[in-house]
Amino acid sequence: MVTLNNIRKAFEGQPVLKGVNLRVEDGETLAVLGRSGSGKTTLLKVMAGIHRAYEGSMRVDGEAIDHLPPQKRGIVYLYQDALLFPHLTARENIAFGLNVRNATAIDREEKVTQVLRSLRLSEHGQKYPAELSGGQRQRVAFGRALIIQPAILLLDEPFASLDFGTRREMQRLFKRVAHQHAMTTLFVTHDAREALSVGSRFAHMEDGRLHVFPDRQAFINDEASGIRDEINFWNEIDHTHE
Amino acid sequence: MRWQRLLFSIVAICFVIPLAVLAYLSLSANWYFPALWSHSFTLEHWHWLLRDGSPLTFSLLLSVGLSLSVSVAATALGFFVSRLLAYHTTSTYWLLGAYFPYVIAPVVFAVMLNVYLLRLGLTGTLGGVMLAQLLITFPYAILFFYGFWNERIRNLEHLVRTLGGNFRTVVTQAILPSARGLIAVCFFQTYLISWFEYGLTQFIGVGKVPTLTIMVFRYISEANPHLAALAGLLLILPPLGLLVVNRRFLLHKAWSI
Amino acid sequence: MRKVALIVLLLGCVAPLALSLGYGLMYSLGLIGLQSEGFTLSFWAQLLSGEFARSIIYSAYVAGASTVLALGAALALLFSCRLHLRRALPYRLLFLPLTVPPLVAAFVVFQLLSGGGVLARAAWHFGLISDTQAFPELVHDPYGVGIIIAHGFLVFPFFLLVLLNIWDNEQLDELGRVAASLGVAKHRVFARIHLPLLMRGIFPLLALYVIFFMGAYDIPLVLGQSSPRMISVLVLEKLQRFNLADIPVAYAMASWYALLCIATIALLFTRFKRRYSL
């Protein structure tokens, strides 16, 4: 379980996070919807320890992590760009976190094979990033994070650069794998449909403040999510054609 | 297309002329006006070069050693200092600090710097020339690498950190594989700046550090065009090798013009 | 870490220059030096006597002419042979002059253009001249022809490579087609689209090269005349003379030239920072 208590962060005197409170339970996916500039990315970077100077406190399973550097927090942050290591194969990319932790060769091979299989990448393991498609690269990036079983996985619009079809496919795959591995994730997106598709709980970020909804219906009903507008739009189109 | 080829052929001939002139001179003897080719040829200069204890062989080795040390130091320092600057300063105005030594003529810089090197006992020594050359190649390396530290590299560094990597892992797994090509280019460019440098080397070295460029000028002053050409050829051969390996390495700013 | 970054920058780049410049200025103001007799502006006043000003003007002329020659040659070749330059061998050949050190280029130009050089010998064989004196002065000449040719030879292929790069990055072929489809006559596309965009792209480089050429040393040393001399050659010559009274004047020249360079680059940087994302 990850808890954030009154997190505040400012850049050159400008507040970007204005007291964020949050609790992410084990195994759940919190989908955070927000426009660009609302503070989503800053929140993730603060959680990952990339931005260190902030106010408030953070705990993972009850232990304070505010003093820990990024490599000791057990929180992995995935960017929109897959950022694979171009000099390593897909298999080596996935194994990266285990190598850093000096895992034994047998353990490593077994886990990597398992992750490759669950991400449907078994036949691409020996390929280099340049030889993979956009969707495959994102899957490798996902596998590279997944394999080290982070306390929480932070995803920053990970599928934004993919085409529509691949994006839907990735959302389904993400849901399946997150469920299968009981992963705790915070999924940031500006697309309400994507939020609805991947999330088990929902939140909305605006102007440095995070509003967590009690359930799916509350999220849909909230004006800020924009989902009502979208439903109305499609209804209007339907009526025009009738 | 045919006249384009013809025009470019003329330009290409102009490009090849310097090499041809140097090679011709290094193989000529008693080449006096108005003879164009009716004079004697000799391998004597080349034999002299290959003889034990030839001053040109010494200069060649000295130049290689000097330029290698300068380029390794400038590239390594410039790489990490540019990272510090790119990540920890918000204003690019700081870069002006690197531009200043970059634009002032090296020889004028050397004139004013010399007093300090003299006090440190470095004037007329290899160490002094090395330090002076480093003071012009280091800012070049900073400016060269500054653009490399973009958002993508920064994100990659953060990613390696969140995956559990320490600074060493960040350097070996994220930065170096991405920067390998650029590092090679910067290394060769700073190598060439040092390799081509004459004025500053002459002034700080006071003739006691006889690099190849110093020897070229010495032979020119002694009105010995044959040996000057030979030394000139030795200066051109390594960059020519680079042209074959990777031409990008040659695109350094013409420092010592 | 910000402090560390700035300290290293200051120590490695700014401090050596500031110390050097400080020493130069103090020496030229009579505050230090072998014959120092306290503060005086007399050495600075000597700068106005003509030699320094003539040298700066002459250096600026050579720098300007070299840049114009290199740019003109690069543009001419770009517009006449662009398609041919895309081929592997011609493109590779453009890099050849970059392998030649300035000092060696000066030596070759001397061997080619001097009174006893290859061109003069050829002229003699064709019966155009009867002795070396009859050959036109192309080196050690008042107009710096040899220096300008050597500069042009070294730099014009580099300018051409940069222009080719700008041509691709700015998609000038496509923009030319767009302009043509909007009714711009084919022969005016060059003047209205291609040239302004190329010049915009290459301007910072041109400005830098004018500064580099002004401070040139190796080439003017071999090919320049005895008066006026280019600034770097003049400073060194003054400093290495046996006349001790010349030393503060040499420092005054060096300091003022350095200040001129610093002011120019600071101006260019601030003025064009945003436009060229420097």
Short mmCIF file of N, CA, C and O in Angstrom, two decimals, chain A residues 113-212:
data_model
loop_
_atom_site.label_atom_id
_atom_site.label_comp_id
_atom_site.label_asym_id
_atom_site.label_seq_id
_atom_site.Cartn_x
_atom_site.Cartn_y
_atom_site.Cartn_z
N THR A 113 12.00 -15.35 -19.15
CA THR A 113 11.21 -16.20 -20.07
C THR A 113 9.73 -16.09 -19.74
O THR A 113 8.88 -15.96 -20.63
N GLN A 114 9.44 -16.09 -18.45
CA GLN A 114 8.05 -16.01 -18.01
C GLN A 114 7.42 -14.67 -18.42
O GLN A 114 6.31 -14.63 -18.96
N VAL A 115 8.16 -13.60 -18.20
CA VAL A 115 7.64 -12.27 -18.55
C VAL A 115 7.46 -12.14 -20.07
O VAL A 115 6.44 -11.65 -20.55
N LEU A 116 8.46 -12.65 -20.82
CA LEU A 116 8.35 -12.59 -22.29
C LEU A 116 7.09 -13.32 -22.73
O LEU A 116 6.37 -12.85 -23.62
N ARG A 117 6.84 -14.46 -22.10
CA ARG A 117 5.67 -15.25 -22.48
C ARG A 117 4.40 -14.48 -22.14
O ARG A 117 3.50 -14.35 -22.97
N SER A 118 4.33 -13.95 -20.92
CA SER A 118 3.08 -13.30 -20.52
C SER A 118 2.83 -12.01 -21.32
O SER A 118 1.71 -11.57 -21.44
N LEU A 119 3.90 -11.43 -21.89
CA LEU A 119 3.71 -10.22 -22.72
C LEU A 119 3.66 -10.57 -24.21
O LEU A 119 3.69 -9.68 -25.06
N ARG A 120 3.60 -11.86 -24.49
CA ARG A 120 3.55 -12.37 -25.88
C ARG A 120 4.73 -11.83 -26.70
O ARG A 120 4.56 -11.34 -27.81
N LEU A 121 5.88 -11.96 -26.11
CA LEU A 121 7.10 -11.48 -26.80
C LEU A 121 8.12 -12.60 -26.99
O LEU A 121 9.27 -12.33 -27.35
N SER A 122 7.69 -13.84 -26.73
CA SER A 122 8.65 -14.96 -26.71
C SER A 122 9.52 -15.01 -27.96
O SER A 122 10.73 -15.22 -27.88
N GLU A 123 8.93 -14.78 -29.14
CA GLU A 123 9.74 -14.93 -30.36
C GLU A 123 10.54 -13.67 -30.69
O GLU A 123 11.25 -13.61 -31.68
N HIS A 124 10.41 -12.63 -29.86
CA HIS A 124 11.13 -11.38 -30.14
C HIS A 124 12.28 -11.12 -29.16
O HIS A 124 12.91 -10.08 -29.22
N GLY A 125 12.51 -12.07 -28.28
CA GLY A 125 13.50 -11.88 -27.21
C GLY A 125 14.88 -11.49 -27.69
O GLY A 125 15.58 -10.70 -27.04
N GLN A 126 15.30 -12.02 -28.84
CA GLN A 126 16.67 -11.76 -29.31
C GLN A 126 16.77 -10.51 -30.20
O GLN A 126 17.83 -10.18 -30.71
N LYS A 127 15.63 -9.84 -30.38
CA LYS A 127 15.65 -8.66 -31.26
C LYS A 127 16.11 -7.43 -30.49
O LYS A 127 15.88 -7.31 -29.29
N TYR A 128 16.72 -6.49 -31.24
CA TYR A 128 17.12 -5.21 -30.65
C TYR A 128 15.96 -4.22 -30.78
O TYR A 128 15.10 -4.39 -31.67
N PRO A 129 15.90 -3.21 -29.93
CA PRO A 129 14.77 -2.25 -29.97
C PRO A 129 14.46 -1.73 -31.37
O PRO A 129 13.30 -1.58 -31.73
N ALA A 130 15.52 -1.46 -32.15
CA ALA A 130 15.28 -0.91 -33.49
C ALA A 130 14.50 -1.88 -34.38
O ALA A 130 13.90 -1.47 -35.37
N GLU A 131 14.52 -3.17 -34.02
CA GLU A 131 13.82 -4.17 -34.85
C GLU A 131 12.39 -4.42 -34.37
O GLU A 131 11.69 -5.25 -34.93
N LEU A 132 11.97 -3.73 -33.32
CA LEU A 132 10.63 -3.98 -32.75
C LEU A 132 9.65 -2.88 -33.18
O LEU A 132 10.06 -1.75 -33.45
N SER A 133 8.35 -3.21 -33.17
CA SER A 133 7.34 -2.20 -33.48
C SER A 133 7.09 -1.35 -32.23
O SER A 133 7.55 -1.70 -31.13
N GLY A 134 6.33 -0.26 -32.40
CA GLY A 134 6.06 0.64 -31.27
C GLY A 134 5.40 -0.09 -30.10
O GLY A 134 5.79 0.07 -28.94
N GLY A 135 4.41 -0.91 -30.42
CA GLY A 135 3.69 -1.65 -29.38
C GLY A 135 4.61 -2.65 -28.68
O GLY A 135 4.56 -2.80 -27.45
N GLN A 136 5.43 -3.32 -29.48
CA GLN A 136 6.36 -4.31 -28.89
C GLN A 136 7.35 -3.62 -27.97
O GLN A 136 7.68 -4.13 -26.89
N ARG A 137 7.81 -2.45 -28.36
CA ARG A 137 8.76 -1.71 -27.51
C ARG A 137 8.11 -1.36 -26.18
O ARG A 137 8.73 -1.50 -25.13
N GLN A 138 6.88 -0.92 -26.23
CA GLN A 138 6.19 -0.58 -24.98
C GLN A 138 6.02 -1.82 -24.11
O GLN A 138 6.13 -1.75 -22.89
N ARG A 139 5.78 -2.97 -24.76
CA ARG A 139 5.62 -4.20 -23.97
C ARG A 139 6.94 -4.57 -23.29
O ARG A 139 6.95 -5.00 -22.14
N VAL A 140 8.06 -4.38 -24.02
CA VAL A 140 9.37 -4.67 -23.42
C VAL A 140 9.60 -3.73 -22.24
O VAL A 140 10.03 -4.16 -21.15
N ALA A 141 9.26 -2.44 -22.43
CA ALA A 141 9.45 -1.46 -21.34
C ALA A 141 8.62 -1.86 -20.13
O ALA A 141 9.07 -1.76 -18.98
N PHE A 142 7.43 -2.34 -20.41
CA PHE A 142 6.53 -2.77 -19.36
C PHE A 142 7.11 -4.00 -18.63
O PHE A 142 7.15 -4.07 -17.39
N GLY A 143 7.62 -4.92 -19.41
CA GLY A 143 8.22 -6.15 -18.85
C GLY A 143 9.44 -5.82 -18.00
O GLY A 143 9.68 -6.42 -16.95
N ARG A 144 10.23 -4.84 -18.46
CA ARG A 144 11.44 -4.45 -17.75
C ARG A 144 11.09 -3.91 -16.36
O ARG A 144 11.83 -4.11 -15.38
N ALA A 145 9.93 -3.24 -16.26
CA ALA A 145 9.50 -2.72 -14.97
C ALA A 145 8.86 -3.82 -14.12
O ALA A 145 9.13 -3.96 -12.93
N LEU A 146 8.05 -4.61 -14.79
CA LEU A 146 7.26 -5.67 -14.13
C LEU A 146 8.15 -6.67 -13.40
O LEU A 146 7.86 -7.11 -12.28
N ILE A 147 9.27 -7.02 -14.02
CA ILE A 147 10.09 -8.13 -13.56
C ILE A 147 10.69 -7.89 -12.17
O ILE A 147 10.98 -8.82 -11.43
N ILE A 148 10.86 -6.60 -11.82
CA ILE A 148 11.46 -6.35 -10.50
C ILE A 148 10.40 -6.19 -9.42
O ILE A 148 10.71 -5.85 -8.27
N GLN A 149 9.16 -6.47 -9.77
CA GLN A 149 8.03 -6.42 -8.83
C GLN A 149 8.07 -5.17 -7.95
O GLN A 149 8.24 -5.27 -6.73
N PRO A 150 7.91 -4.01 -8.57
CA PRO A 150 7.98 -2.77 -7.78
C PRO A 150 6.79 -2.64 -6.83
O PRO A 150 5.73 -3.25 -7.07
N ALA A 151 6.99 -1.86 -5.78
CA ALA A 151 5.91 -1.62 -4.82
C ALA A 151 4.75 -0.95 -5.55
O ALA A 151 3.59 -1.23 -5.29
N ILE A 152 5.10 -0.07 -6.45
CA ILE A 152 4.07 0.56 -7.29
C ILE A 152 4.71 0.94 -8.64
O ILE A 152 5.87 1.34 -8.68
N LEU A 153 3.93 0.74 -9.67
CA LEU A 153 4.41 1.08 -11.02
C LEU A 153 3.70 2.35 -11.46
O LEU A 153 2.47 2.43 -11.41
N LEU A 154 4.49 3.33 -11.86
CA LEU A 154 3.91 4.59 -12.29
C LEU A 154 3.98 4.68 -13.81
O LEU A 154 5.06 4.54 -14.38
N LEU A 155 2.85 4.86 -14.45
CA LEU A 155 2.84 4.92 -15.91
C LEU A 155 2.38 6.30 -16.37
O LEU A 155 1.28 6.72 -16.01
N ASP A 156 3.24 6.97 -17.12
CA ASP A 156 2.95 8.34 -17.55
C ASP A 156 2.53 8.34 -19.02
O ASP A 156 3.37 8.38 -19.91
N GLU A 157 1.24 8.25 -19.26
CA GLU A 157 0.70 8.19 -20.61
C GLU A 157 1.50 7.21 -21.49
O GLU A 157 2.00 7.60 -22.54
N PRO A 158 1.61 5.97 -21.07
CA PRO A 158 2.54 5.07 -21.75
C PRO A 158 2.13 4.72 -23.19
O PRO A 158 2.98 4.37 -23.99
N PHE A 159 0.85 4.83 -23.50
CA PHE A 159 0.42 4.40 -24.83
C PHE A 159 0.07 5.58 -25.74
O PHE A 159 -0.49 5.39 -26.82
N ALA A 160 0.38 6.78 -25.29
CA ALA A 160 -0.06 7.98 -26.03
C ALA A 160 0.48 8.06 -27.45
O ALA A 160 -0.16 8.60 -28.32
N SER A 161 1.68 7.48 -27.66
CA SER A 161 2.26 7.64 -29.00
C SER A 161 1.87 6.49 -29.94
O SER A 161 2.33 6.45 -31.07
N LEU A 162 1.03 5.58 -29.47
CA LEU A 162 0.70 4.42 -30.32
C LEU A 162 -0.55 4.69 -31.16
O LEU A 162 -1.38 5.54 -30.79
N ASP A 163 -0.68 3.95 -32.26
CA ASP A 163 -1.88 4.13 -33.07
C ASP A 163 -3.09 3.52 -32.35
O ASP A 163 -2.93 2.77 -31.38
N PHE A 164 -4.28 3.85 -32.84
CA PHE A 164 -5.50 3.50 -32.13
C PHE A 164 -5.59 2.00 -31.82
O PHE A 164 -5.84 1.59 -30.68
N GLY A 165 -5.36 1.18 -32.85
CA GLY A 165 -5.50 -0.27 -32.69
C GLY A 165 -4.52 -0.82 -31.66
O GLY A 165 -4.90 -1.56 -30.73
N THR A 166 -3.25 -0.43 -31.82
CA THR A 166 -2.21 -0.93 -30.91
C THR A 166 -2.50 -0.47 -29.49
O THR A 166 -2.26 -1.20 -28.52
N ARG A 167 -3.02 0.73 -29.40
CA ARG A 167 -3.31 1.31 -28.09
C ARG A 167 -4.36 0.47 -27.36
O ARG A 167 -4.19 0.13 -26.18
N ARG A 168 -5.44 0.11 -28.07
CA ARG A 168 -6.48 -0.72 -27.47
C ARG A 168 -5.92 -2.07 -27.06
O ARG A 168 -6.20 -2.57 -25.97
N GLU A 169 -5.11 -2.61 -27.93
CA GLU A 169 -4.50 -3.92 -27.65
C GLU A 169 -3.64 -3.84 -26.39
O GLU A 169 -3.68 -4.72 -25.52
N MET A 170 -2.87 -2.75 -26.28
CA MET A 170 -1.98 -2.57 -25.13
C MET A 170 -2.78 -2.37 -23.84
O MET A 170 -2.38 -2.84 -22.77
N GLN A 171 -3.89 -1.67 -23.95
CA GLN A 171 -4.72 -1.46 -22.74
C GLN A 171 -5.24 -2.80 -22.22
O GLN A 171 -5.20 -3.07 -21.02
N ARG A 172 -5.68 -3.63 -23.17
CA ARG A 172 -6.20 -4.96 -22.76
C ARG A 172 -5.08 -5.79 -22.14
O ARG A 172 -5.26 -6.42 -21.10
N LEU A 173 -3.92 -5.76 -22.80
CA LEU A 173 -2.77 -6.53 -22.30
C LEU A 173 -2.36 -6.04 -20.92
O LEU A 173 -2.10 -6.82 -20.00
N PHE A 174 -2.35 -4.72 -20.76
CA PHE A 174 -1.97 -4.14 -19.46
C PHE A 174 -2.90 -4.64 -18.36
O PHE A 174 -2.47 -5.07 -17.30
N LYS A 175 -4.21 -4.60 -18.66
CA LYS A 175 -5.19 -5.02 -17.66
C LYS A 175 -4.98 -6.47 -17.26
O LYS A 175 -4.98 -6.83 -16.08
N ARG A 176 -4.77 -7.30 -18.28
CA ARG A 176 -4.60 -8.73 -18.03
C ARG A 176 -3.35 -8.98 -17.17
O ARG A 176 -3.40 -9.66 -16.14
N VAL A 177 -2.22 -8.35 -17.59
CA VAL A 177 -0.95 -8.59 -16.89
C VAL A 177 -0.99 -8.00 -15.48
O VAL A 177 -0.52 -8.63 -14.52
N ALA A 178 -1.58 -6.81 -15.35
CA ALA A 178 -1.65 -6.18 -14.03
C ALA A 178 -2.45 -7.07 -13.07
O ALA A 178 -2.08 -7.25 -11.91
N HIS A 179 -3.52 -7.65 -13.60
CA HIS A 179 -4.35 -8.52 -12.78
C HIS A 179 -3.59 -9.81 -12.43
O HIS A 179 -3.52 -10.21 -11.27
N GLN A 180 -3.00 -10.40 -13.46
CA GLN A 180 -2.25 -11.66 -13.31
C GLN A 180 -1.14 -11.53 -12.26
O GLN A 180 -0.91 -12.41 -11.46
N HIS A 181 -0.43 -10.39 -12.26
CA HIS A 181 0.70 -10.21 -11.34
C HIS A 181 0.32 -9.41 -10.09
O HIS A 181 1.19 -9.04 -9.32
N ALA A 182 -0.96 -9.16 -9.93
CA ALA A 182 -1.46 -8.40 -8.78
C ALA A 182 -0.66 -7.11 -8.57
O ALA A 182 -0.21 -6.79 -7.47
N MET A 183 -0.48 -6.37 -9.67
CA MET A 183 0.37 -5.18 -9.60
C MET A 183 -0.36 -3.97 -9.05
O MET A 183 -1.55 -3.78 -9.31
N THR A 184 0.38 -3.17 -8.32
CA THR A 184 -0.15 -1.89 -7.85
C THR A 184 0.34 -0.83 -8.82
O THR A 184 1.55 -0.69 -9.01
N THR A 185 -0.59 -0.14 -9.46
CA THR A 185 -0.14 0.83 -10.47
C THR A 185 -0.90 2.15 -10.36
O THR A 185 -2.04 2.20 -9.91
N LEU A 186 -0.20 3.18 -10.80
CA LEU A 186 -0.82 4.49 -10.93
C LEU A 186 -0.68 4.87 -12.40
O LEU A 186 0.44 4.99 -12.91
N PHE A 187 -1.81 4.96 -13.10
CA PHE A 187 -1.81 5.10 -14.54
C PHE A 187 -2.32 6.50 -14.90
O PHE A 187 -3.48 6.81 -14.69
N VAL A 188 -1.42 7.32 -15.41
CA VAL A 188 -1.78 8.70 -15.73
C VAL A 188 -2.14 8.81 -17.20
O VAL A 188 -1.45 8.27 -18.06
N THR A 189 -3.25 9.46 -17.49
CA THR A 189 -3.64 9.64 -18.89
C THR A 189 -4.48 10.91 -19.05
O THR A 189 -5.02 11.42 -18.07
N HIS A 190 -4.53 11.42 -20.29
CA HIS A 190 -5.43 12.55 -20.51
C HIS A 190 -6.66 12.09 -21.29
O HIS A 190 -7.51 12.89 -21.65
N ASP A 191 -6.75 10.77 -21.53
CA ASP A 191 -7.84 10.20 -22.31
C ASP A 191 -8.83 9.49 -21.35
O ASP A 191 -8.49 8.49 -20.72
N ALA A 192 -10.02 10.05 -21.25
CA ALA A 192 -11.00 9.53 -20.28
C ALA A 192 -11.35 8.07 -20.57
O ALA A 192 -11.52 7.26 -19.65
N ARG A 193 -11.41 7.72 -21.87
CA ARG A 193 -11.77 6.34 -22.21
C ARG A 193 -10.69 5.36 -21.77
O ARG A 193 -10.96 4.27 -21.30
N GLU A 194 -9.43 5.81 -21.93
CA GLU A 194 -8.33 4.96 -21.51
C GLU A 194 -8.37 4.78 -19.99
O GLU A 194 -8.18 3.68 -19.47
N ALA A 195 -8.67 5.88 -19.28
CA ALA A 195 -8.77 5.81 -17.82
C ALA A 195 -9.83 4.79 -17.42
O ALA A 195 -9.60 3.91 -16.57
N LEU A 196 -10.98 4.87 -18.08
CA LEU A 196 -12.07 3.94 -17.77
C LEU A 196 -11.68 2.51 -18.09
O LEU A 196 -12.04 1.57 -17.38
N SER A 197 -10.95 2.35 -19.18
CA SER A 197 -10.59 1.01 -19.64
C SER A 197 -9.60 0.32 -18.71
O SER A 197 -9.73 -0.86 -18.43
N VAL A 198 -8.61 1.04 -18.20
CA VAL A 198 -7.55 0.37 -17.43
C VAL A 198 -7.75 0.45 -15.91
O VAL A 198 -7.22 -0.38 -15.17
N GLY A 199 -8.49 1.46 -15.43
CA GLY A 199 -8.50 1.71 -13.99
C GLY A 199 -9.41 0.80 -13.20
O GLY A 199 -10.44 0.32 -13.69
N SER A 200 -9.03 0.56 -11.94
CA SER A 200 -9.97 -0.09 -11.02
C SER A 200 -10.49 0.97 -10.03
O SER A 200 -11.48 0.79 -9.37
N ARG A 201 -9.75 2.08 -9.94
CA ARG A 201 -10.20 3.22 -9.18
C ARG A 201 -9.79 4.47 -9.96
O ARG A 201 -8.87 4.40 -10.79
N PHE A 202 -10.44 5.60 -9.68
CA PHE A 202 -10.23 6.75 -10.56
C PHE A 202 -9.98 8.03 -9.79
O PHE A 202 -10.51 8.21 -8.69
N ALA A 203 -9.20 8.88 -10.40
CA ALA A 203 -8.94 10.18 -9.78
C ALA A 203 -8.82 11.23 -10.89
O ALA A 203 -8.61 10.89 -12.06
N HIS A 204 -8.98 12.46 -10.50
CA HIS A 204 -8.86 13.55 -11.48
C HIS A 204 -7.90 14.59 -10.93
O HIS A 204 -7.97 14.94 -9.76
N MET A 205 -6.99 15.02 -11.76
CA MET A 205 -6.01 16.00 -11.30
C MET A 205 -6.24 17.32 -12.02
O MET A 205 -6.38 17.35 -13.24
N GLU A 206 -6.28 18.39 -11.24
CA GLU A 206 -6.44 19.70 -11.85
C GLU A 206 -5.75 20.74 -10.99
O GLU A 206 -5.93 20.76 -9.77
N ASP A 207 -4.96 21.55 -11.63
CA ASP A 207 -4.28 22.67 -10.96
C ASP A 207 -3.56 22.23 -9.68
O ASP A 207 -3.68 22.87 -8.63
N GLY A 208 -2.86 21.11 -9.75
CA GLY A 208 -2.04 20.66 -8.62
C GLY A 208 -2.80 19.97 -7.51
O GLY A 208 -2.23 19.68 -6.45
N ARG A 209 -4.09 19.73 -7.73
CA ARG A 209 -4.87 19.04 -6.70
C ARG A 209 -5.43 17.75 -7.27
O ARG A 209 -5.81 17.69 -8.45
N LEU A 210 -5.49 16.72 -6.41
CA LEU A 210 -5.97 15.41 -6.87
C LEU A 210 -7.29 15.09 -6.19
O LEU A 210 -7.41 15.16 -4.96
N HIS A 211 -8.27 14.75 -7.01
CA HIS A 211 -9.56 14.37 -6.46
C HIS A 211 -9.80 12.90 -6.78
O HIS A 211 -9.86 12.50 -7.94
N VAL A 212 -9.90 12.07 -5.71
CA VAL A 212 -10.09 10.63 -5.92
C VAL A 212 -11.59 10.34 -5.78
O VAL A 212 -12.24 10.77 -4.83
#
